[in-house]
Short mmCIF file of C-alpha atoms in Angstrom, two decimals:
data_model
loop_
_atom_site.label_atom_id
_atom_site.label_comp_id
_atom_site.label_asym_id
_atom_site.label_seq_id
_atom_site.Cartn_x
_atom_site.Cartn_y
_atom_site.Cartn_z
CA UNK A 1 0.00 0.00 0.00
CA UNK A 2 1.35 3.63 -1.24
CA UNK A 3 3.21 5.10 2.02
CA UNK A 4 1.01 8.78 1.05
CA UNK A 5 -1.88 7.81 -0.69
CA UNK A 6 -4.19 5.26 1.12
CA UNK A 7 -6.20 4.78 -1.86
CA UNK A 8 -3.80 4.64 -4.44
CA UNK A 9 -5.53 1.39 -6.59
CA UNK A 10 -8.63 3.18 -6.64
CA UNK A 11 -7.01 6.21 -8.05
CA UNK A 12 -5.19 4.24 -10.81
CA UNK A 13 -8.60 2.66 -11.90
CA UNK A 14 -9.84 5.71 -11.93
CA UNK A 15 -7.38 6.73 -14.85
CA UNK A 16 -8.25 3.16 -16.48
CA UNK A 17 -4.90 1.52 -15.10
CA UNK A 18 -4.73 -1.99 -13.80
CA UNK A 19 -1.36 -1.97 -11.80
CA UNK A 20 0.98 0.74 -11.02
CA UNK A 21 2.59 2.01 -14.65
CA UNK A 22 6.64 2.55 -14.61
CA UNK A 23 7.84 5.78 -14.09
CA UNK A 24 8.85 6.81 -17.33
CA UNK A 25 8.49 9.51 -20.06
CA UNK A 26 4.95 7.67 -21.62
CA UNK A 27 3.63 6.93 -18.16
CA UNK A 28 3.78 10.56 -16.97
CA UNK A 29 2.16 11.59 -20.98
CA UNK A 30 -0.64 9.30 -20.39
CA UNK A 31 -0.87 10.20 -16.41
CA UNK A 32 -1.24 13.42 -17.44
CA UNK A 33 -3.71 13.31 -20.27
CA UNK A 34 -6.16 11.23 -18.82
CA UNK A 35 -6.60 13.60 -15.74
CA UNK A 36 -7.26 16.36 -17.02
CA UNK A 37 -10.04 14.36 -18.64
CA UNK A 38 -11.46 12.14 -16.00
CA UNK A 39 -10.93 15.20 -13.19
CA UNK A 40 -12.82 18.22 -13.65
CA UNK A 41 -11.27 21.39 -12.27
CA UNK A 42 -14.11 22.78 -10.53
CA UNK A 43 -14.54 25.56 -7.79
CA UNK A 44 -17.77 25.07 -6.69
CA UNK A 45 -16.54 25.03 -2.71
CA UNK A 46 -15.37 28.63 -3.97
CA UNK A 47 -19.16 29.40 -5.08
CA UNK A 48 -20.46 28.49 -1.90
CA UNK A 49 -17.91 29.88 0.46
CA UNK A 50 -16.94 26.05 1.86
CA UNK A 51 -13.70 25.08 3.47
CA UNK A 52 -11.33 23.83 0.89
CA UNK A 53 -8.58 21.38 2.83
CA UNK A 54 -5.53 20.26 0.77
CA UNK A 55 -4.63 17.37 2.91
CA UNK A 56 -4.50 14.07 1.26
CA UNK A 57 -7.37 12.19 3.34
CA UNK A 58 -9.75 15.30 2.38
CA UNK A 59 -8.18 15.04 -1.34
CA UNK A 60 -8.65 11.36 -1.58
CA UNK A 61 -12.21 11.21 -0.20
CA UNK A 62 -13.08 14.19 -2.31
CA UNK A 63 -12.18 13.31 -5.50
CA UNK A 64 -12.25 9.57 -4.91
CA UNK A 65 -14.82 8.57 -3.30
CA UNK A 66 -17.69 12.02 -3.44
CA UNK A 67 -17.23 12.36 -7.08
CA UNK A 68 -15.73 15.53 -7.38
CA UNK A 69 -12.78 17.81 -8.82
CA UNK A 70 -11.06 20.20 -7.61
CA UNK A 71 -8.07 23.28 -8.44
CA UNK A 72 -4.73 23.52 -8.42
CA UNK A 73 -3.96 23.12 -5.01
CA UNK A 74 -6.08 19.68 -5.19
CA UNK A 75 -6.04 18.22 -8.30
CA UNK A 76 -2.11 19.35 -8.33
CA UNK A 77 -1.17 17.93 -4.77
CA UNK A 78 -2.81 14.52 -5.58
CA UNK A 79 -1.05 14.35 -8.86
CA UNK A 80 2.25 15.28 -7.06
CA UNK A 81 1.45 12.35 -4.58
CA UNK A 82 0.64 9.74 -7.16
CA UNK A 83 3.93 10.39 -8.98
CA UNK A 84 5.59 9.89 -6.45
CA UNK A 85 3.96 6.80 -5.14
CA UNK A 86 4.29 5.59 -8.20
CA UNK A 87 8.84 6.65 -8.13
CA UNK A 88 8.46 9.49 -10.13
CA UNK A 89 11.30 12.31 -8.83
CA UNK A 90 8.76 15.14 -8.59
CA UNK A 91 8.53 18.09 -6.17
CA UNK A 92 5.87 21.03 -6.16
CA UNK A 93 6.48 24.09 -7.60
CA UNK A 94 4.14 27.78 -7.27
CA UNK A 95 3.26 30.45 -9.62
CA UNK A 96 1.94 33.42 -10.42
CA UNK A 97 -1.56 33.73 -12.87
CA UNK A 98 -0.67 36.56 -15.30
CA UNK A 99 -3.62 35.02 -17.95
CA UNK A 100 -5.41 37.88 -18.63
CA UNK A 101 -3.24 40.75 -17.28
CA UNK A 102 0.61 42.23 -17.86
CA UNK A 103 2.74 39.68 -17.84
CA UNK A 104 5.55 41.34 -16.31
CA UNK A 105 2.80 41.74 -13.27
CA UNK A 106 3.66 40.33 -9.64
CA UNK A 107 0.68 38.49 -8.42
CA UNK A 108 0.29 36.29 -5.65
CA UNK A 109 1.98 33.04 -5.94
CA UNK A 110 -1.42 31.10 -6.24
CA UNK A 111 -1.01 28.02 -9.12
CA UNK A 112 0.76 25.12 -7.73
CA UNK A 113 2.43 23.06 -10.47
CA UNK A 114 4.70 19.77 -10.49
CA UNK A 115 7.84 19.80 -11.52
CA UNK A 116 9.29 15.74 -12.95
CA UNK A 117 12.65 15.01 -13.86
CA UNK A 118 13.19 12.10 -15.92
CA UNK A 119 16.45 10.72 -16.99
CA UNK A 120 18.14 13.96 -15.99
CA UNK A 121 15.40 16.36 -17.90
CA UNK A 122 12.59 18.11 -15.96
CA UNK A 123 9.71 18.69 -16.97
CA UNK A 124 6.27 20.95 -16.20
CA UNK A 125 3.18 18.78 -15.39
CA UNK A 126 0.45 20.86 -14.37
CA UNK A 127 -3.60 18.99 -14.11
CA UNK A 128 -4.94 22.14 -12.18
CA UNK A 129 -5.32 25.29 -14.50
CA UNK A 130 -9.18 25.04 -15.74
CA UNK A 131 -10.01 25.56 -19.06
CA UNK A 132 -6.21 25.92 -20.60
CA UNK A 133 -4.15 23.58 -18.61
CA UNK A 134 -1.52 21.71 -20.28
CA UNK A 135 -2.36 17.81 -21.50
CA UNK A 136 1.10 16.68 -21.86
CA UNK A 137 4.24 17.50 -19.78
CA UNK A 138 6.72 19.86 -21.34
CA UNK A 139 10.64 20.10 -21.34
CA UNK A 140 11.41 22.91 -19.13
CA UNK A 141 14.76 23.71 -21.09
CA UNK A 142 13.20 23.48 -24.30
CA UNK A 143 12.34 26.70 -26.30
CA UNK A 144 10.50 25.96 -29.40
CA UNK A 145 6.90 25.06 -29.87
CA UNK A 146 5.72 22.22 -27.95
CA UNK A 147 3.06 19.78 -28.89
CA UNK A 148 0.14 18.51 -26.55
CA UNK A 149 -2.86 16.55 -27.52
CA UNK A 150 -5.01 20.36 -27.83
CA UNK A 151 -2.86 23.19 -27.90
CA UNK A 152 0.85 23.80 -28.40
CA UNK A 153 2.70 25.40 -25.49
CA UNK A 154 5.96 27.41 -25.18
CA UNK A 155 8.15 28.04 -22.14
CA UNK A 156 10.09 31.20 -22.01
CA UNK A 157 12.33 32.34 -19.70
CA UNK A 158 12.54 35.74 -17.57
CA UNK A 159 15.60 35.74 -15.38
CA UNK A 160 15.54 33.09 -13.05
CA UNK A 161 11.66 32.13 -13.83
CA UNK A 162 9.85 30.76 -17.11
CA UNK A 163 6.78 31.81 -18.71
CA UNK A 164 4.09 29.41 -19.52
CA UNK A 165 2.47 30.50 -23.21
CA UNK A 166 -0.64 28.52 -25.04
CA UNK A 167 -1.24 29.93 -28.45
CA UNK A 168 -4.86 30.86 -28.74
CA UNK A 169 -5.38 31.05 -32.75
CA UNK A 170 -1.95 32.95 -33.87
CA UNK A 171 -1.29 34.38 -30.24
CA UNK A 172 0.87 33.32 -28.05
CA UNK A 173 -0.81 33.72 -24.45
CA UNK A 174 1.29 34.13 -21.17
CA UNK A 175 -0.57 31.79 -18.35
CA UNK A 176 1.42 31.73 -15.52
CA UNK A 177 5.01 32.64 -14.34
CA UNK A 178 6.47 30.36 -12.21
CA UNK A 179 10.31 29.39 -10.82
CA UNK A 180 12.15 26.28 -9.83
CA UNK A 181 12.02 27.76 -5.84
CA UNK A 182 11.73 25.05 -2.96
CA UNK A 183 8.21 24.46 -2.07
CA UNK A 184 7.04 22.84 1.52
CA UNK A 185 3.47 21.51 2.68
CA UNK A 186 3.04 24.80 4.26
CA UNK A 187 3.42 26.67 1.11
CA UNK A 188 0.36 24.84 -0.80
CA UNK A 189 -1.66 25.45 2.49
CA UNK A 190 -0.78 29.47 2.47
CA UNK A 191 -1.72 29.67 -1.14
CA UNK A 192 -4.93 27.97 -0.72
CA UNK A 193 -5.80 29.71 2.35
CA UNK A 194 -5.75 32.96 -0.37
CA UNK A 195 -7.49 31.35 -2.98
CA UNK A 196 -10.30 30.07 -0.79
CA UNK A 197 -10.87 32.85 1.55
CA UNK A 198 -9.24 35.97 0.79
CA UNK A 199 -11.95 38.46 -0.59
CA UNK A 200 -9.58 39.42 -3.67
CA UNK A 201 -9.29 36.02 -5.10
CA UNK A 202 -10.42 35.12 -8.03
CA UNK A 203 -12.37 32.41 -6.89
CA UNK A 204 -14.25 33.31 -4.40
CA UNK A 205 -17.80 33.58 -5.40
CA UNK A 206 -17.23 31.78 -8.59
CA UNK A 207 -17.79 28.63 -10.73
CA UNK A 208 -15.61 27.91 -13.14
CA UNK A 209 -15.45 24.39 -14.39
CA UNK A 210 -13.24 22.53 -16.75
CA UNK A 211 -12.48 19.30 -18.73
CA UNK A 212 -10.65 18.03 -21.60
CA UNK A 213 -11.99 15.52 -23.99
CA UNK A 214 -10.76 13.70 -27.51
CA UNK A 215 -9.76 17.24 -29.16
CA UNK A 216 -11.97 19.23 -27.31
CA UNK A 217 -12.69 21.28 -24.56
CA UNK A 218 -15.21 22.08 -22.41
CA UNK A 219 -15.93 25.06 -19.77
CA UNK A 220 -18.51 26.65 -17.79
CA UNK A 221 -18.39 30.38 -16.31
CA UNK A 222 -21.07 30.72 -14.00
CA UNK A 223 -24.35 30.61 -16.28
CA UNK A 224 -21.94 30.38 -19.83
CA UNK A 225 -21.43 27.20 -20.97
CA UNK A 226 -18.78 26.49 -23.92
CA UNK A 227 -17.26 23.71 -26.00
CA UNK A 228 -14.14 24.30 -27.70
CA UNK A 229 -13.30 21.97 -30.35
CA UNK A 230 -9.21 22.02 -31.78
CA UNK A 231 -9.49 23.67 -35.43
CA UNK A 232 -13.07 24.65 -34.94
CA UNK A 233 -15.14 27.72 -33.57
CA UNK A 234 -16.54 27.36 -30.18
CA UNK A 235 -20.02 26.85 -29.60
CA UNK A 236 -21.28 28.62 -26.53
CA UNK A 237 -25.05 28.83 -24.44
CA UNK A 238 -26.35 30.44 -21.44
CA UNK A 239 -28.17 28.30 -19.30
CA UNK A 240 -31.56 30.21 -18.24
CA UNK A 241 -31.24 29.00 -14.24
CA UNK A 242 -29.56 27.22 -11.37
CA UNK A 243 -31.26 23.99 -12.20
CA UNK A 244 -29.94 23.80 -15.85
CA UNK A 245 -26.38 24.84 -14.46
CA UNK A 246 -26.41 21.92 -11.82
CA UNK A 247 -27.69 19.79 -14.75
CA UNK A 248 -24.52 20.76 -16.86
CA UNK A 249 -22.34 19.99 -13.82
CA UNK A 250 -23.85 16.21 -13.64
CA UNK A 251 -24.32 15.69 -17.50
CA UNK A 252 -21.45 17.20 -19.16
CA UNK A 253 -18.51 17.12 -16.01
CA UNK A 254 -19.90 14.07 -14.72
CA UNK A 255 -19.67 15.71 -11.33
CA UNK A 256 -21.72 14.15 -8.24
CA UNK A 257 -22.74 17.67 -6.81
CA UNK A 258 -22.69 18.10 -2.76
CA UNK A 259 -26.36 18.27 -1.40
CA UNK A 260 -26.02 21.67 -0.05
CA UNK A 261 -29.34 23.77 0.01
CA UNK A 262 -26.84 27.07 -0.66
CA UNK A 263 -25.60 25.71 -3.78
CA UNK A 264 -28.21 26.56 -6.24
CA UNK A 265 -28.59 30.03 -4.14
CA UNK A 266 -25.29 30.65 -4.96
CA UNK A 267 -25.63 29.69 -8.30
CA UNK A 268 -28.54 32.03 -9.36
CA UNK A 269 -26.85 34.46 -7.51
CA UNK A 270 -24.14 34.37 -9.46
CA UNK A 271 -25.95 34.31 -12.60
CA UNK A 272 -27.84 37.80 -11.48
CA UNK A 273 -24.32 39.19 -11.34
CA UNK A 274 -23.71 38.08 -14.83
CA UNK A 275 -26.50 39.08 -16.20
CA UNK A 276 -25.72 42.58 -15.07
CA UNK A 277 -22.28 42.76 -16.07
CA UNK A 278 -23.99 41.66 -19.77
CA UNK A 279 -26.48 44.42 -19.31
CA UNK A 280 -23.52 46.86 -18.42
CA UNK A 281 -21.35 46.22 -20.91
CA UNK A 282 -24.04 46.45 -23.55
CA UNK A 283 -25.41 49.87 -22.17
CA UNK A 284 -21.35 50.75 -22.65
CA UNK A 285 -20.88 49.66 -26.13
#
C-alpha cells in the first residue's frame, strides 16, 4: 500500500490503469492526459464559500470517493502524490496567474504546479489550470513550440523564472510565471488559504469548471457554458437558471454535486451578477 496515498488502486482505476505504470516519459504523458479528462477542475466550494482542505485524506475522499474535482492546489497535490507513489522524482512548484493581465505583473503566488525530472530532464506537469491547462508535460529547457494533444505550449524564460504560453489562434498567451524555488506543505496550504478565503481572489464567489476531452474542450463560467473543439469555432449557451447549471455539472462534467441547500442560491446568484455585467457592458458599447 502507497506510504502517502491510502487509496492509491482506486485512483489508478480511476485513470483506467490496472497496476501501477513505470515511471517513465509515456507513463507521466498518459498520467497526465487522462486527468485532465477524467478530473474536472471545478470551484464550486469557492461558489459556496466552503472550506477547501488540501490534505490528502480530504483530497482522496473528495475526489475519490464524493465524485468531485477540484483546483490547483487539489487536483495538483494529488497528482504530485501519485507520482511519487508511483517513483516518479517530482517536487511542487508555485506560480503566479498573469492570464489575462501584464505579464511582467507580480501576483500572488497562487497556481501550484509539479515539476518531474526524468532521466536527468525536468519537466512541467500541471492537471490544475481550468479551461487551458496543459495535457502533456513539457521540457522545461526546451524553447520551441511544444506539442500537446489540444494546444501547443511554449516556455520562455525571464531571469531566473519561465513563462508558460498557449497559443490561442496565432497568439501566443502568457498563463502563468512560475520558478524552480523550494516548495514545503506549508506553502500549498498558504496559497490555498488565499485562494479560498481571501476576498480578492479570483475564486471566491465563482464557478468555473473545466475538462478536456478527444480534441476538445469544455468550460462553464457561472451561467456560460462552452465547447471548444481544436481547429473549430466554439459553440457557446447560457443556461436560463440554477437547475440547468447543476444539470450541466452532472451531464457534461460528470460531477456528483454536494447536497447543499446554498448551492443553487449561490448559483442564481451568481448568474444575477452576470447578467448585469452583460447588461452593463451592452449599455457601454
Amino acid at each position: 500500500m502507497s506510504a502517502q496515498l491510502q487509496h492509491l488502486p482506486a485512483y489508478l482505476q480511476r485513470l483506467d490503469f490496472e497496476r501501477a505504470p513505470p515511471p517513465d516519459l509515456n507513463t507521466l504523458r498518459e498520467l497526465q492526459r487522462r486527468h485532465t479528462a477524467v478530473f474536472a477542475f471545478e470551484t464550486i466550494a469557492t461558489l459556496v464559500q466552503a472550506p477547501v482542505p488540501v490534505d490528502l485524506p480530504s483530497l482522496q475522499r473528495k475526489l475519490l470517493h464524493e465524485g468531485r474535482g477540484g483546483y490547483c492546489y487539489e487536483l495538483n497535490r494529488m497528482f504530485l502524490a501519485l507520482l511519487q507513489d508511483l517513483g516518479f522524482q517530482a517536487r511542487g512548484l508555485t506560480g503566479r496567474v498573469v492570464m489575462g493581465g501584464p505579464e511582467d505583473a507580480i501576483t500572488a503566488r497562487t497556481h501550484l504546479v509539479v515539476l518531474v525530472t526524468i532521466d536527468g530532464v525536468e519537466y512541467l506537469a500541471d492537471v490544475g489550470f481550468g479551461g487551458m491547462v496543459p495535457t502533456a508535460p513539457l521540457a522545461l529547457n526546451e524553447r520551441g513550440e511544444q506539442a500537446t494533444a489540444h494546444e501547443p505550449y511554449r516556455l520562455d524564460t525571464r531571469g531566473d523564472s519561465y513563462v508558460l504560453r498557449a497559443r490561442s489562434r496565432e497568439d501566443w498567451q502568457a498563463l502563468y510565471v512560475f520558478d524552480a524555488q523550494l516548495q514545503s506543505e506549508i506553502d500549498y496550504v498558504v496559497g490555498n488559504w488565499y485562494v479560498s478565503t481571501h476576498p480578492q481572489s479570483p475564486f471566491r464567489g465563482q464557478l468555473f469548471v473545466a475538462r478536456t476531452g478527444p480534441g476538445l474542450r469544455k468550460t462553464l463560467n457561472g451561467g456560460s457554458f462552452a465547447v471548444h473543439r481544436i481547429g473549430a469555432a466554439s459553440e457557446r449557451i447560457e443556461l436560463p437558471g440554477a437547475a440547468a447549471v447543476m444539470a450541466v455539472l452532472r451531464d457534461e462534467f460528470e460531477l456528483r454535486l454536494p447536497d447543499d441547500p446554498q448551492l443553487p442560491v449561490a448559483i442564481e446568484r451568481r448568474l444575477q451578477v452576470q447578467a448585469a455585467e452583460r447588461a452593463a457592458a451592452q449599455s457601454a458599447a
